[in-house]
Coordinates of C-alpha atoms in Angstrom, one line a residue:
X1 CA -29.2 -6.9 17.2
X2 CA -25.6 -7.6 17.3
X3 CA -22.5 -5.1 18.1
X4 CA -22.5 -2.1 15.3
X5 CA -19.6 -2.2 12.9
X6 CA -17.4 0.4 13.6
X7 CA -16.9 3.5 11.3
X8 CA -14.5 2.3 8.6
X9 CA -16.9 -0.6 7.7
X10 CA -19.7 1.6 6.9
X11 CA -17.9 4.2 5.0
X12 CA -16.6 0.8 2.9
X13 CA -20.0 0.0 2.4
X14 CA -21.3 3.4 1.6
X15 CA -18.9 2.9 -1.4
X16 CA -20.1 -0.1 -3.4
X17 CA -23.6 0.9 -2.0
X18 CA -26.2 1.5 -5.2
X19 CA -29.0 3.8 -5.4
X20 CA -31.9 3.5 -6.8
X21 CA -32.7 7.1 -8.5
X22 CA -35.5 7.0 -11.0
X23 CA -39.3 6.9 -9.9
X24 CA -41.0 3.6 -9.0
X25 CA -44.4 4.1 -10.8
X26 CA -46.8 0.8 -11.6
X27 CA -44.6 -1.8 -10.6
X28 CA -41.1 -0.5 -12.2
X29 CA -38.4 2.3 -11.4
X30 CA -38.4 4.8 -14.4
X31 CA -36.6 7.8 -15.9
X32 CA -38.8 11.5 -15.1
X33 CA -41.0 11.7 -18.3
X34 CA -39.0 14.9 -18.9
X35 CA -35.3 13.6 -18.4
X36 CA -34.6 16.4 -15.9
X37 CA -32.7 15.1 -12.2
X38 CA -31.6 17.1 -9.0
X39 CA -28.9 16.2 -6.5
X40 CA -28.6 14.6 -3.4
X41 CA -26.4 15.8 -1.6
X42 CA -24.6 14.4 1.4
X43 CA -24.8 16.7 4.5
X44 CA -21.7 15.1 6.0
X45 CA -19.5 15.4 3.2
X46 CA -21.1 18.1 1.2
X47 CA -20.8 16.1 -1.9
X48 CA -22.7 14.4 -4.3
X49 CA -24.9 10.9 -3.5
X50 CA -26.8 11.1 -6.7
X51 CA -28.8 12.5 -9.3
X52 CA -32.8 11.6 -8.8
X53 CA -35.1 11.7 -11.2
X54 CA -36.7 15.1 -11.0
X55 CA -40.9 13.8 -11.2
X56 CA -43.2 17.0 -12.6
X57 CA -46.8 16.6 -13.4
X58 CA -46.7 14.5 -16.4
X59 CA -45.4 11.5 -13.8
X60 CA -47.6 12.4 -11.0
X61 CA -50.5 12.3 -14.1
X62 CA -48.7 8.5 -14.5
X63 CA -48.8 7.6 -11.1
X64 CA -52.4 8.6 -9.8
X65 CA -53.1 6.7 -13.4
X66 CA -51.8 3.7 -12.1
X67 CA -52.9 4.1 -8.6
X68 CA -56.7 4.3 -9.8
X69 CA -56.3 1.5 -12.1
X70 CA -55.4 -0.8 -9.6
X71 CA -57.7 0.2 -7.2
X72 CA -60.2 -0.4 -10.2
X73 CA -59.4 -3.7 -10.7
X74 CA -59.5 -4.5 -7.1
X75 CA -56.5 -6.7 -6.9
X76 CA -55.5 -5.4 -3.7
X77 CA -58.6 -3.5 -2.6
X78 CA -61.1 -6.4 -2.8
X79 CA -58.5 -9.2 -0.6
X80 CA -60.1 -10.1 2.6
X81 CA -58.2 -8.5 5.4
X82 CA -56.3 -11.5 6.3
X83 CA -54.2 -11.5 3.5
X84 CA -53.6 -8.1 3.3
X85 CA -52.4 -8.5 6.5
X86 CA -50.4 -11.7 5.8
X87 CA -48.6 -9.5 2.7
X88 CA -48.2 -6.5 4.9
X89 CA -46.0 -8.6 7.4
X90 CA -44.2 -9.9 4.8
X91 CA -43.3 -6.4 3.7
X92 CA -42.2 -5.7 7.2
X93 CA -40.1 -9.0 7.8
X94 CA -38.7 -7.4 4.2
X95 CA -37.5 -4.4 5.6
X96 CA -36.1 -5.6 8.9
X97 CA -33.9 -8.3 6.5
X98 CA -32.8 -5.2 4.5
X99 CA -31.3 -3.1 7.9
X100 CA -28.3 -2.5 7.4
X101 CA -28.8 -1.3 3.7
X102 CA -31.6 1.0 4.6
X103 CA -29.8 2.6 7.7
X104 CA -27.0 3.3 5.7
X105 CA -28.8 4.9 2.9
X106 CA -30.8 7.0 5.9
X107 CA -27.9 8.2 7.0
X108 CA -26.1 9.4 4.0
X109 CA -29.1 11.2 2.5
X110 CA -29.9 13.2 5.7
X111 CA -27.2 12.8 8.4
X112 CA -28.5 11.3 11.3
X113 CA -26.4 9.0 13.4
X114 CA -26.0 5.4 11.9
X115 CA -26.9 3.9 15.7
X116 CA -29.7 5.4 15.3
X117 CA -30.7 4.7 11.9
X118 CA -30.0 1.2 13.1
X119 CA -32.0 1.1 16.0
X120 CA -34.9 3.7 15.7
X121 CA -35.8 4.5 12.4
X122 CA -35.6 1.3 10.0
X123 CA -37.2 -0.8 12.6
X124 CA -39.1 1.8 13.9
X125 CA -40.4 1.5 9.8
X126 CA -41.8 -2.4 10.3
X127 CA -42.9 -2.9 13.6
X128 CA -44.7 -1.4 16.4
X129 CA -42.6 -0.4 20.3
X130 CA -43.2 -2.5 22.8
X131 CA -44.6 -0.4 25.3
X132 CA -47.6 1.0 27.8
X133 CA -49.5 3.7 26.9
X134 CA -52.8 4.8 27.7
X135 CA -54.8 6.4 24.4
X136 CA -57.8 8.8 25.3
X137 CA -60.5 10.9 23.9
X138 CA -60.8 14.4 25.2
X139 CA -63.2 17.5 24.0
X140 CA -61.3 19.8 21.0
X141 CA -63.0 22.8 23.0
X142 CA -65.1 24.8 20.5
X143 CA -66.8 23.6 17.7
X144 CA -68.9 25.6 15.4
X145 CA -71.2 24.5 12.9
X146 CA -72.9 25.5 9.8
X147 CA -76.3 23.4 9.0
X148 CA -78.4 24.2 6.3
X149 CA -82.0 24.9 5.7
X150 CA -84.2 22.2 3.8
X151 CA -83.9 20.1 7.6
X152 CA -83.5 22.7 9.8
X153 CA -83.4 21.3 13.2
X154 CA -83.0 17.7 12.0
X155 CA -79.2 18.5 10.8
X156 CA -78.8 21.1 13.4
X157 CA -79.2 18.1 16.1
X158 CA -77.4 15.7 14.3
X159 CA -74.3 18.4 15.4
X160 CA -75.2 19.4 18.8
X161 CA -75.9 16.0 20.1
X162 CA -72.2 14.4 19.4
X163 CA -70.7 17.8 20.4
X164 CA -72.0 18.3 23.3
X165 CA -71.9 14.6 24.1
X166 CA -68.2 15.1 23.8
X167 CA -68.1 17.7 26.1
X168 CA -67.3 20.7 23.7
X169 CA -69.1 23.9 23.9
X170 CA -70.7 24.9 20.5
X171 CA -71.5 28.0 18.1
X172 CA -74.0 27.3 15.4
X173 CA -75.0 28.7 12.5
X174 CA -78.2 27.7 11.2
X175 CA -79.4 28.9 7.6
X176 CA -80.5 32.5 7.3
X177 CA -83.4 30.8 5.1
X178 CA -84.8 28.9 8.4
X179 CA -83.1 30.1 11.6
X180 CA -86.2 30.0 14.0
X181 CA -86.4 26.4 15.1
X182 CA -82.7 26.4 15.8
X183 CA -82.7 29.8 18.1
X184 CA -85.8 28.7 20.1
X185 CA -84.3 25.1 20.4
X186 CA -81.0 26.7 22.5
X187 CA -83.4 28.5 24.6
X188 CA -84.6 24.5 25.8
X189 CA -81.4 23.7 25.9
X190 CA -80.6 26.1 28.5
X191 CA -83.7 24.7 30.5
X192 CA -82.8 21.5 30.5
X193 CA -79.4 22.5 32.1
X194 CA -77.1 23.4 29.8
X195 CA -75.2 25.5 31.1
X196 CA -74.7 29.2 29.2
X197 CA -72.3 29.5 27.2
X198 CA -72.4 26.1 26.1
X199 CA -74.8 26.6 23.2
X200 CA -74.8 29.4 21.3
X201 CA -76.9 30.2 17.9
X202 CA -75.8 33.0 15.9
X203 CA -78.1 33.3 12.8
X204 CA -76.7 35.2 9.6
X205 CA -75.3 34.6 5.8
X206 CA -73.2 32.7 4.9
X207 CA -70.9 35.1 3.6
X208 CA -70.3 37.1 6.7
X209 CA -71.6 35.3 9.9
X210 CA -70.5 31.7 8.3
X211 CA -67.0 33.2 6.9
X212 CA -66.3 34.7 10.4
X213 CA -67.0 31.3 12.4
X214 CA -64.9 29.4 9.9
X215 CA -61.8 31.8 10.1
X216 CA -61.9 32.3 13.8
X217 CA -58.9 31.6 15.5
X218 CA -60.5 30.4 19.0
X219 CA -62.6 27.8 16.9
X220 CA -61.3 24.5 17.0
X221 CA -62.9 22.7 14.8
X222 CA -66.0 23.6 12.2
X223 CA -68.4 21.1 11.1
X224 CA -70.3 22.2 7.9
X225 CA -73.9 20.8 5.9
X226 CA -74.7 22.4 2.5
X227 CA -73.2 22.9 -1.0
X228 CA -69.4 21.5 -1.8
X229 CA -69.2 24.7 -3.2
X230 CA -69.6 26.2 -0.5
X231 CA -67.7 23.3 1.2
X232 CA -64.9 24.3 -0.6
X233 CA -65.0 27.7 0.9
X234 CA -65.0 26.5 4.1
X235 CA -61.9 24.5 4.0
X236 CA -59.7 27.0 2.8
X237 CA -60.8 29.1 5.8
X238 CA -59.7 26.5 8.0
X239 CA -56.4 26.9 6.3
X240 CA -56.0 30.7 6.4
X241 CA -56.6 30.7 9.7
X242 CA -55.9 28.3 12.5
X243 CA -55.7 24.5 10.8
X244 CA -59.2 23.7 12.7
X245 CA -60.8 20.4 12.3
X246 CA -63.1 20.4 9.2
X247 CA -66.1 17.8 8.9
X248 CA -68.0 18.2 5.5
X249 CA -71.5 16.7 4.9
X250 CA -72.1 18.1 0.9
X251 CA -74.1 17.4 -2.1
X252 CA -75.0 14.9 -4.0
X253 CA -76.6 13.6 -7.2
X254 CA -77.4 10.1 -5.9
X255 CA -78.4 7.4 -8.6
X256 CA -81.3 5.0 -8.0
X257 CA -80.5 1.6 -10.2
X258 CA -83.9 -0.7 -11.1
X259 CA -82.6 -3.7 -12.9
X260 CA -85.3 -5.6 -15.1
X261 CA -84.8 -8.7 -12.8
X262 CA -86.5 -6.8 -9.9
X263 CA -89.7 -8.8 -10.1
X264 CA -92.0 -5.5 -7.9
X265 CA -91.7 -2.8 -10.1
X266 CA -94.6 -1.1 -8.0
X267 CA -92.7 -1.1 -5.0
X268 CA -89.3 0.5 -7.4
X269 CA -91.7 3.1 -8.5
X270 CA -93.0 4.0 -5.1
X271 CA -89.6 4.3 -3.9
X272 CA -88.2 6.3 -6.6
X273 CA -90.8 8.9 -6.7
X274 CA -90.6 9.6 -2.4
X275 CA -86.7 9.8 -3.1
X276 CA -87.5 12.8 -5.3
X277 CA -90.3 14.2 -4.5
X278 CA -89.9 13.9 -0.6
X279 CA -89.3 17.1 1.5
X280 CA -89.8 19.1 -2.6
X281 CA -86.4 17.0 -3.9
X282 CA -84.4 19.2 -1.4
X283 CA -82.6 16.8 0.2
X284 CA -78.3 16.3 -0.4
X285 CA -79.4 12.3 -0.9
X286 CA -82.6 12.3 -3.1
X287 CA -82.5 9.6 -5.8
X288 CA -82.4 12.7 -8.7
X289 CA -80.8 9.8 -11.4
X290 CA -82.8 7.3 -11.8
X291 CA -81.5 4.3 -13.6
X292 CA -83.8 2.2 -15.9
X293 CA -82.3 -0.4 -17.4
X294 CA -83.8 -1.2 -21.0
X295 CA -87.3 -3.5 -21.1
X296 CA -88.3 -2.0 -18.0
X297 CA -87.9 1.9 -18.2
X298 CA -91.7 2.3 -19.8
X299 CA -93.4 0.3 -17.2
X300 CA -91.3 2.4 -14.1
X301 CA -91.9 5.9 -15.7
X302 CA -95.5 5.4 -16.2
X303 CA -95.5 4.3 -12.8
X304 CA -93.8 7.5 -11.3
X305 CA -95.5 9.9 -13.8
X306 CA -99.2 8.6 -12.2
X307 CA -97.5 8.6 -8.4
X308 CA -96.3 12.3 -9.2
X309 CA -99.8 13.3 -10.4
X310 CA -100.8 12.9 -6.5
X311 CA -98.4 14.9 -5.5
X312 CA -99.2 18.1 -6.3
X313 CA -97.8 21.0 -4.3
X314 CA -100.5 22.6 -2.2
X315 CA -100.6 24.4 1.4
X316 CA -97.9 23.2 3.3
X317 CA -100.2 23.5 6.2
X318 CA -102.4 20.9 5.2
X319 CA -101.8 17.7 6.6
X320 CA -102.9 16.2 3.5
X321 CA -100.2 18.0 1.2
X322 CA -97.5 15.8 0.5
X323 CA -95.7 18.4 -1.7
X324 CA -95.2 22.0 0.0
X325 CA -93.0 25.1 -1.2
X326 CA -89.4 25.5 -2.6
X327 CA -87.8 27.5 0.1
X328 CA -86.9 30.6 -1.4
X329 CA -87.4 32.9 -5.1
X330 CA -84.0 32.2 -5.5
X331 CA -83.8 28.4 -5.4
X332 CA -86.9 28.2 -6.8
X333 CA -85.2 30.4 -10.0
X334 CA -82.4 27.6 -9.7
X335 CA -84.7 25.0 -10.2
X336 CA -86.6 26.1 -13.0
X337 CA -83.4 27.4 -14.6
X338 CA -81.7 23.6 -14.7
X339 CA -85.6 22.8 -15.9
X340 CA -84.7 25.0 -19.0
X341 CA -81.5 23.5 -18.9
X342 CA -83.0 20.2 -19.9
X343 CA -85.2 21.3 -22.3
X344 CA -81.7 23.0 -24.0
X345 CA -79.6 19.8 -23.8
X346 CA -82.7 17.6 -25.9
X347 CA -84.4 15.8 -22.6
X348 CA -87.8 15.6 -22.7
X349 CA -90.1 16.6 -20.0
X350 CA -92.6 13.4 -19.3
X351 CA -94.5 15.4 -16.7
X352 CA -94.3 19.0 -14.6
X353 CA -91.4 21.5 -15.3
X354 CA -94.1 24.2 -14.6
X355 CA -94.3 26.9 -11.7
X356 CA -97.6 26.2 -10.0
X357 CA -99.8 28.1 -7.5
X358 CA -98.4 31.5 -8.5
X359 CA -101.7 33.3 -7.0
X360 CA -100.9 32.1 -3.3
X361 CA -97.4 34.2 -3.5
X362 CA -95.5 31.4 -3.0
X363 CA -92.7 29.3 -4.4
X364 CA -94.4 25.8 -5.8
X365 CA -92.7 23.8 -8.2
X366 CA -95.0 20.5 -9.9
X367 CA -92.8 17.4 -9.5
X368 CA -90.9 16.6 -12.8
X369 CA -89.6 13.8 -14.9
X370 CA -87.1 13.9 -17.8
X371 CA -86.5 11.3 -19.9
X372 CA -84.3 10.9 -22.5
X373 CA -81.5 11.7 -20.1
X374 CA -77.8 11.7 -21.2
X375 CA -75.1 11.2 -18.5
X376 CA -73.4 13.8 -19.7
X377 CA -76.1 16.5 -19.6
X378 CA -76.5 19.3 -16.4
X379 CA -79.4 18.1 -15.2
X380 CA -77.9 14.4 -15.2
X381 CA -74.2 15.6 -13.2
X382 CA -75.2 18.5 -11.2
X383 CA -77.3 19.1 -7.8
X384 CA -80.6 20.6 -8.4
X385 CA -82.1 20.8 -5.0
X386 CA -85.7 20.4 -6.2
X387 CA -88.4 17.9 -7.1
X388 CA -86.6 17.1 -10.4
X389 CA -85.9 13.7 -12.0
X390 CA -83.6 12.8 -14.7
X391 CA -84.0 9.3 -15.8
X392 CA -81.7 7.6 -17.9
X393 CA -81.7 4.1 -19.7
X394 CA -78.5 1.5 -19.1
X395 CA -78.4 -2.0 -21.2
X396 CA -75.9 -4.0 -18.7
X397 CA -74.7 -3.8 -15.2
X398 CA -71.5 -2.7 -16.2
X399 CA -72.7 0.4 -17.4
X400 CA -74.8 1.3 -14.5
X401 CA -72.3 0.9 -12.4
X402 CA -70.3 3.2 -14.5
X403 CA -73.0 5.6 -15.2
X404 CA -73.8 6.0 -11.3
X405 CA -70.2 6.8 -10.2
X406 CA -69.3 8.8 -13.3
X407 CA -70.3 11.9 -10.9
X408 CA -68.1 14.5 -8.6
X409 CA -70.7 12.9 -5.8
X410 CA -71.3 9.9 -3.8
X411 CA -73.3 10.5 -1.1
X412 CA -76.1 7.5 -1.8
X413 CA -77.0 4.9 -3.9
X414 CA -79.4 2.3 -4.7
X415 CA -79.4 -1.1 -6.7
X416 CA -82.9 -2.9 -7.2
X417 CA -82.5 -6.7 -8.2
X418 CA -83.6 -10.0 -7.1
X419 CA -80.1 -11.8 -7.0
X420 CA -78.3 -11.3 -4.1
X421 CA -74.8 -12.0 -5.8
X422 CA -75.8 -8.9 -8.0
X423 CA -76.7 -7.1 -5.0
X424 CA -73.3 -7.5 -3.2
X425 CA -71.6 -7.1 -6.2
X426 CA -73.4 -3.2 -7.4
X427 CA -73.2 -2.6 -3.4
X428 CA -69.5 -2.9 -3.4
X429 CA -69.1 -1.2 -6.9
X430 CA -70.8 2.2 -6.3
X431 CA -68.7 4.7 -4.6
X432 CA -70.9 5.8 -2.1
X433 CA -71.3 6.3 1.7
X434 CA -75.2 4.6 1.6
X435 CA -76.1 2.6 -0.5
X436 CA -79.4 1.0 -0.4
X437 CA -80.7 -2.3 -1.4
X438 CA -84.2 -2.7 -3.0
X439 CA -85.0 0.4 -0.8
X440 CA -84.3 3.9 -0.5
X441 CA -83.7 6.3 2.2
X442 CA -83.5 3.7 5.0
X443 CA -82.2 5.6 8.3
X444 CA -81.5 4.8 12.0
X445 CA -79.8 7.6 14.4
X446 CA -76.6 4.8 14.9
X447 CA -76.0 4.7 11.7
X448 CA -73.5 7.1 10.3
X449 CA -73.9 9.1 7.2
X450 CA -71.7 11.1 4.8
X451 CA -70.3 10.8 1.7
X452 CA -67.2 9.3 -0.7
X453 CA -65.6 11.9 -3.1
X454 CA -67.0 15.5 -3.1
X455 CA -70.1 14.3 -1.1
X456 CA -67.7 15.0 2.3
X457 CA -65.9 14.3 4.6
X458 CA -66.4 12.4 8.2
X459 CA -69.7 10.8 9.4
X460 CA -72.9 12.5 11.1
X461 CA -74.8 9.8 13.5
X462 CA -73.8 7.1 15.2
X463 CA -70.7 6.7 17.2
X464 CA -69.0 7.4 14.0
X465 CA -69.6 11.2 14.8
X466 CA -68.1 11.5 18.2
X467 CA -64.8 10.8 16.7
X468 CA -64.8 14.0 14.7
X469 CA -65.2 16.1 18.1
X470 CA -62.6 14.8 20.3
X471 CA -59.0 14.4 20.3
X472 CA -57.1 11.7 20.4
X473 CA -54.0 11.8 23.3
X474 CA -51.7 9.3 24.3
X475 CA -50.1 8.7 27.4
X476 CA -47.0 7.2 27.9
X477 CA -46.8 5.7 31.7
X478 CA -42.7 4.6 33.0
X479 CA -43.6 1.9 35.2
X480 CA -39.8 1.1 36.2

């Protein structure tokens, strides 16, 4: 860069110098919706700079409006990488041609030095130092997680293995619904060579053993499986107490798209009835919206309804039972109480929507199917937790794709179609972490898995997961 100008030159720029003052929202700079300003001030002189457009909800309503719109319409979010990148360094070579301007308005709207406006923070902006660093993952320290009960050692192992991996030590919760496999599991763990300390399970509700893990100070980070209600909760404990690392695997109300151009309606039904009925529905990703689009929903349903009748639950301790028990009185309540639910909102009940096996003491549920299903109905939006289907009937592609992500979810998906440009297309449409084509449930330990919007936050499995438990430090080496 060549010699600075000295001091009188810049304060002669500063005054022909325009600003720009009103919000830049879609494309344009524009006046608050409301009229009001507030004043810059500069800290040098005390006086005024400008007056800036004073944004209050009604513009940050216009903005995020014309955020999601583009995103939408995939101008920018569907370019190959390349020519983001190619636009991006454009941008860049944009700013570094616009230095001197940039500096100077740095400096008069907060008072830094004009060298180093100059030399640090407007080049600083569009391109990276040339330097020598080292970058390295260490262990956060300790973690504690919260896994839930419908896979009780499953999800509790998909947490201790990257955080111990990583070297952290580890308090876990598991679900006071289904603690045991989880407190004789640390007792192994300690045989194999784990050293105490390293593992520890506390069982205990959520409300008190859960709420004291997540607020503890000496917790650095709290990785959580269950509701996004409870979700919720969880994050605002990290808040009120030490900023810890949250990691959120929550619900979902995943939708399970057959288009009539799938040519094995068979293999649809089979798959749409174990994405349901699998494990008694209580799984964060079973298929509980199932997708029919018009000329085919008669043949699919009729094929579930006569896969459902061979899946009665029965004796969970007979290896031929292929539906066992709800988990609890309460969520079985839940689950009959969204059943009503349907029957309220005008969906009809093709099969099930009974408690069953009431003699045995237990908590049995028959496998159900709706039809008749609006989108806009409970038992189409929310997360029921039980061997409950709501199917609903869609005339274009379009509208599936609409229908599927019009939820606060998006933890799976599935498309069933024989053309593959339809495939990719659904595939990149649906806001989800999984989505599956002409399957369902398809799973491999280096995969990761987690959700888009209210589904979560971060990824369980794979090497995805190890970067939620470490910390990321540089190192700057001066090799003069």
């Amino acid at each position: 860069m060549n010699a600075i100008p000295a001091a009188t030159s810049w304060h002669e720029r500063a005054r022909t110098l325009s600003f720009r003052t009103q919000a830049f929202i879609d494309g344009r700079y524009l006046a608050a919706a409301s009229g009001a300003t507030f004043d810059t001030i500069n800290p040098a002189t005390g006086k005024l700079l400008a007056r800036v457009a004073a944004g209050d909800e009604e513009d940050i309503n216009r903005a995020v409006g014309s955020a999601r719109a583009a995103f939408r319409q995939g101008a920018w979010a569907n370019f190959a990488p390349a020519k983001r990148k190619k636009i991006l360094l454009r941008f860049a070579d944009a700013i570094l041609k616009h230095t001197e301007e940039l500096a100077l308005l740095e400096t008069l709207d907060m008072g830094k030095p004009i060298s180093d406006s100059l030399k640090i923070d407007i080049p600083g902006a569009a391109t990276g130092a040339r330097a020598l660093a080292l970058i390295t993952r260490e262990p956060m320290g300790v973690v504690g997680a919260i896994v839930p009960w419908n896979y009780p050692l499953l999800m509790a192992a998909w947490k201790i293995a990257p955080i111990l991996a990583a070297g952290n030590s580890l308090v876990l919760k598991p679900s006071e619904k289904s603690p045991l496999t989880a407190l004789r599991v640390a007792e192994l763990a300690v045989e194999a060579g784990v050293p105490a300390g390293v593992l520890n399970v506390v069982p205990g509700f959520g409300q008190t053993a859960g709420k004291a893990l997540a607020l503890h100070m000496d917790v650095d980070c709290i990785a959580f499986t269950g509701s996004t209600a409870t979700g919720r909760m969880i994050m605002q404990y990290a808040g009120q107490s030490n900023l810890k690392r949250v990691s959120l695997e929550c619900g979902g109300k995943s939708p399970n798209i057959v288009l009539a151009d799938y040519p094995d309606l068979d293999k649809a039904a089979s798959a749409a009835a174990d994405a349901i009925f699998s494990n008694q529905g209580e799984m964060c990703s079973a298929g509980s919206r199932l997708l029919l689009q018009e000329g085919i929903k008669e043949a699919v349903l009729e094929k579930v309804q006569a896969l459902s009748a061979k899946r009665q639950p029965g004796d969970p301790l007979d290896p031929a039972t292929q539906l066992g028990a709800i988990v609890d009185e309460t969520q079985m309540k839940r689950v009959l109480g969204y059943i009503e639910a349907g029957r309220r909102d005008g969906a009809s009940v093709r099969v099930g929507g009974r408690r069953v096996r009431e003699d045995s003491g237990g908590y049995f549920i028959e496998p159900t199917v709706f039809e008749g299903v609006r989108p806009a109905m409970a038992i189409a939006r929310e997360e029921i937790f039980g061997p409950v289907l709501s199917a609903i009937t869609f005339r274009t592609v379009d509208e599936a794709i609409e229908i599927a992500n019009d939820v606060i979810y998006g933890l799976a998906a599935a498309v069933w179609t024989r053309d593959v440009t339809t495939a990719h297309r659904v595939a990149r449409a649906l806001r989800a972490g999984t989505v599956y084509v002409n399957c369902y449930d398809a799973d491999d330990l280096t995969v990761p898995f987690g959700g888009f919007k209210q589904s979560g936050m971060g990824r369980d499995k794979s090497l995805h997961a190890l970067e939620k438990y470490t910390e990321l430090k540089t190192t700057w080496i001066d090799l003069s």
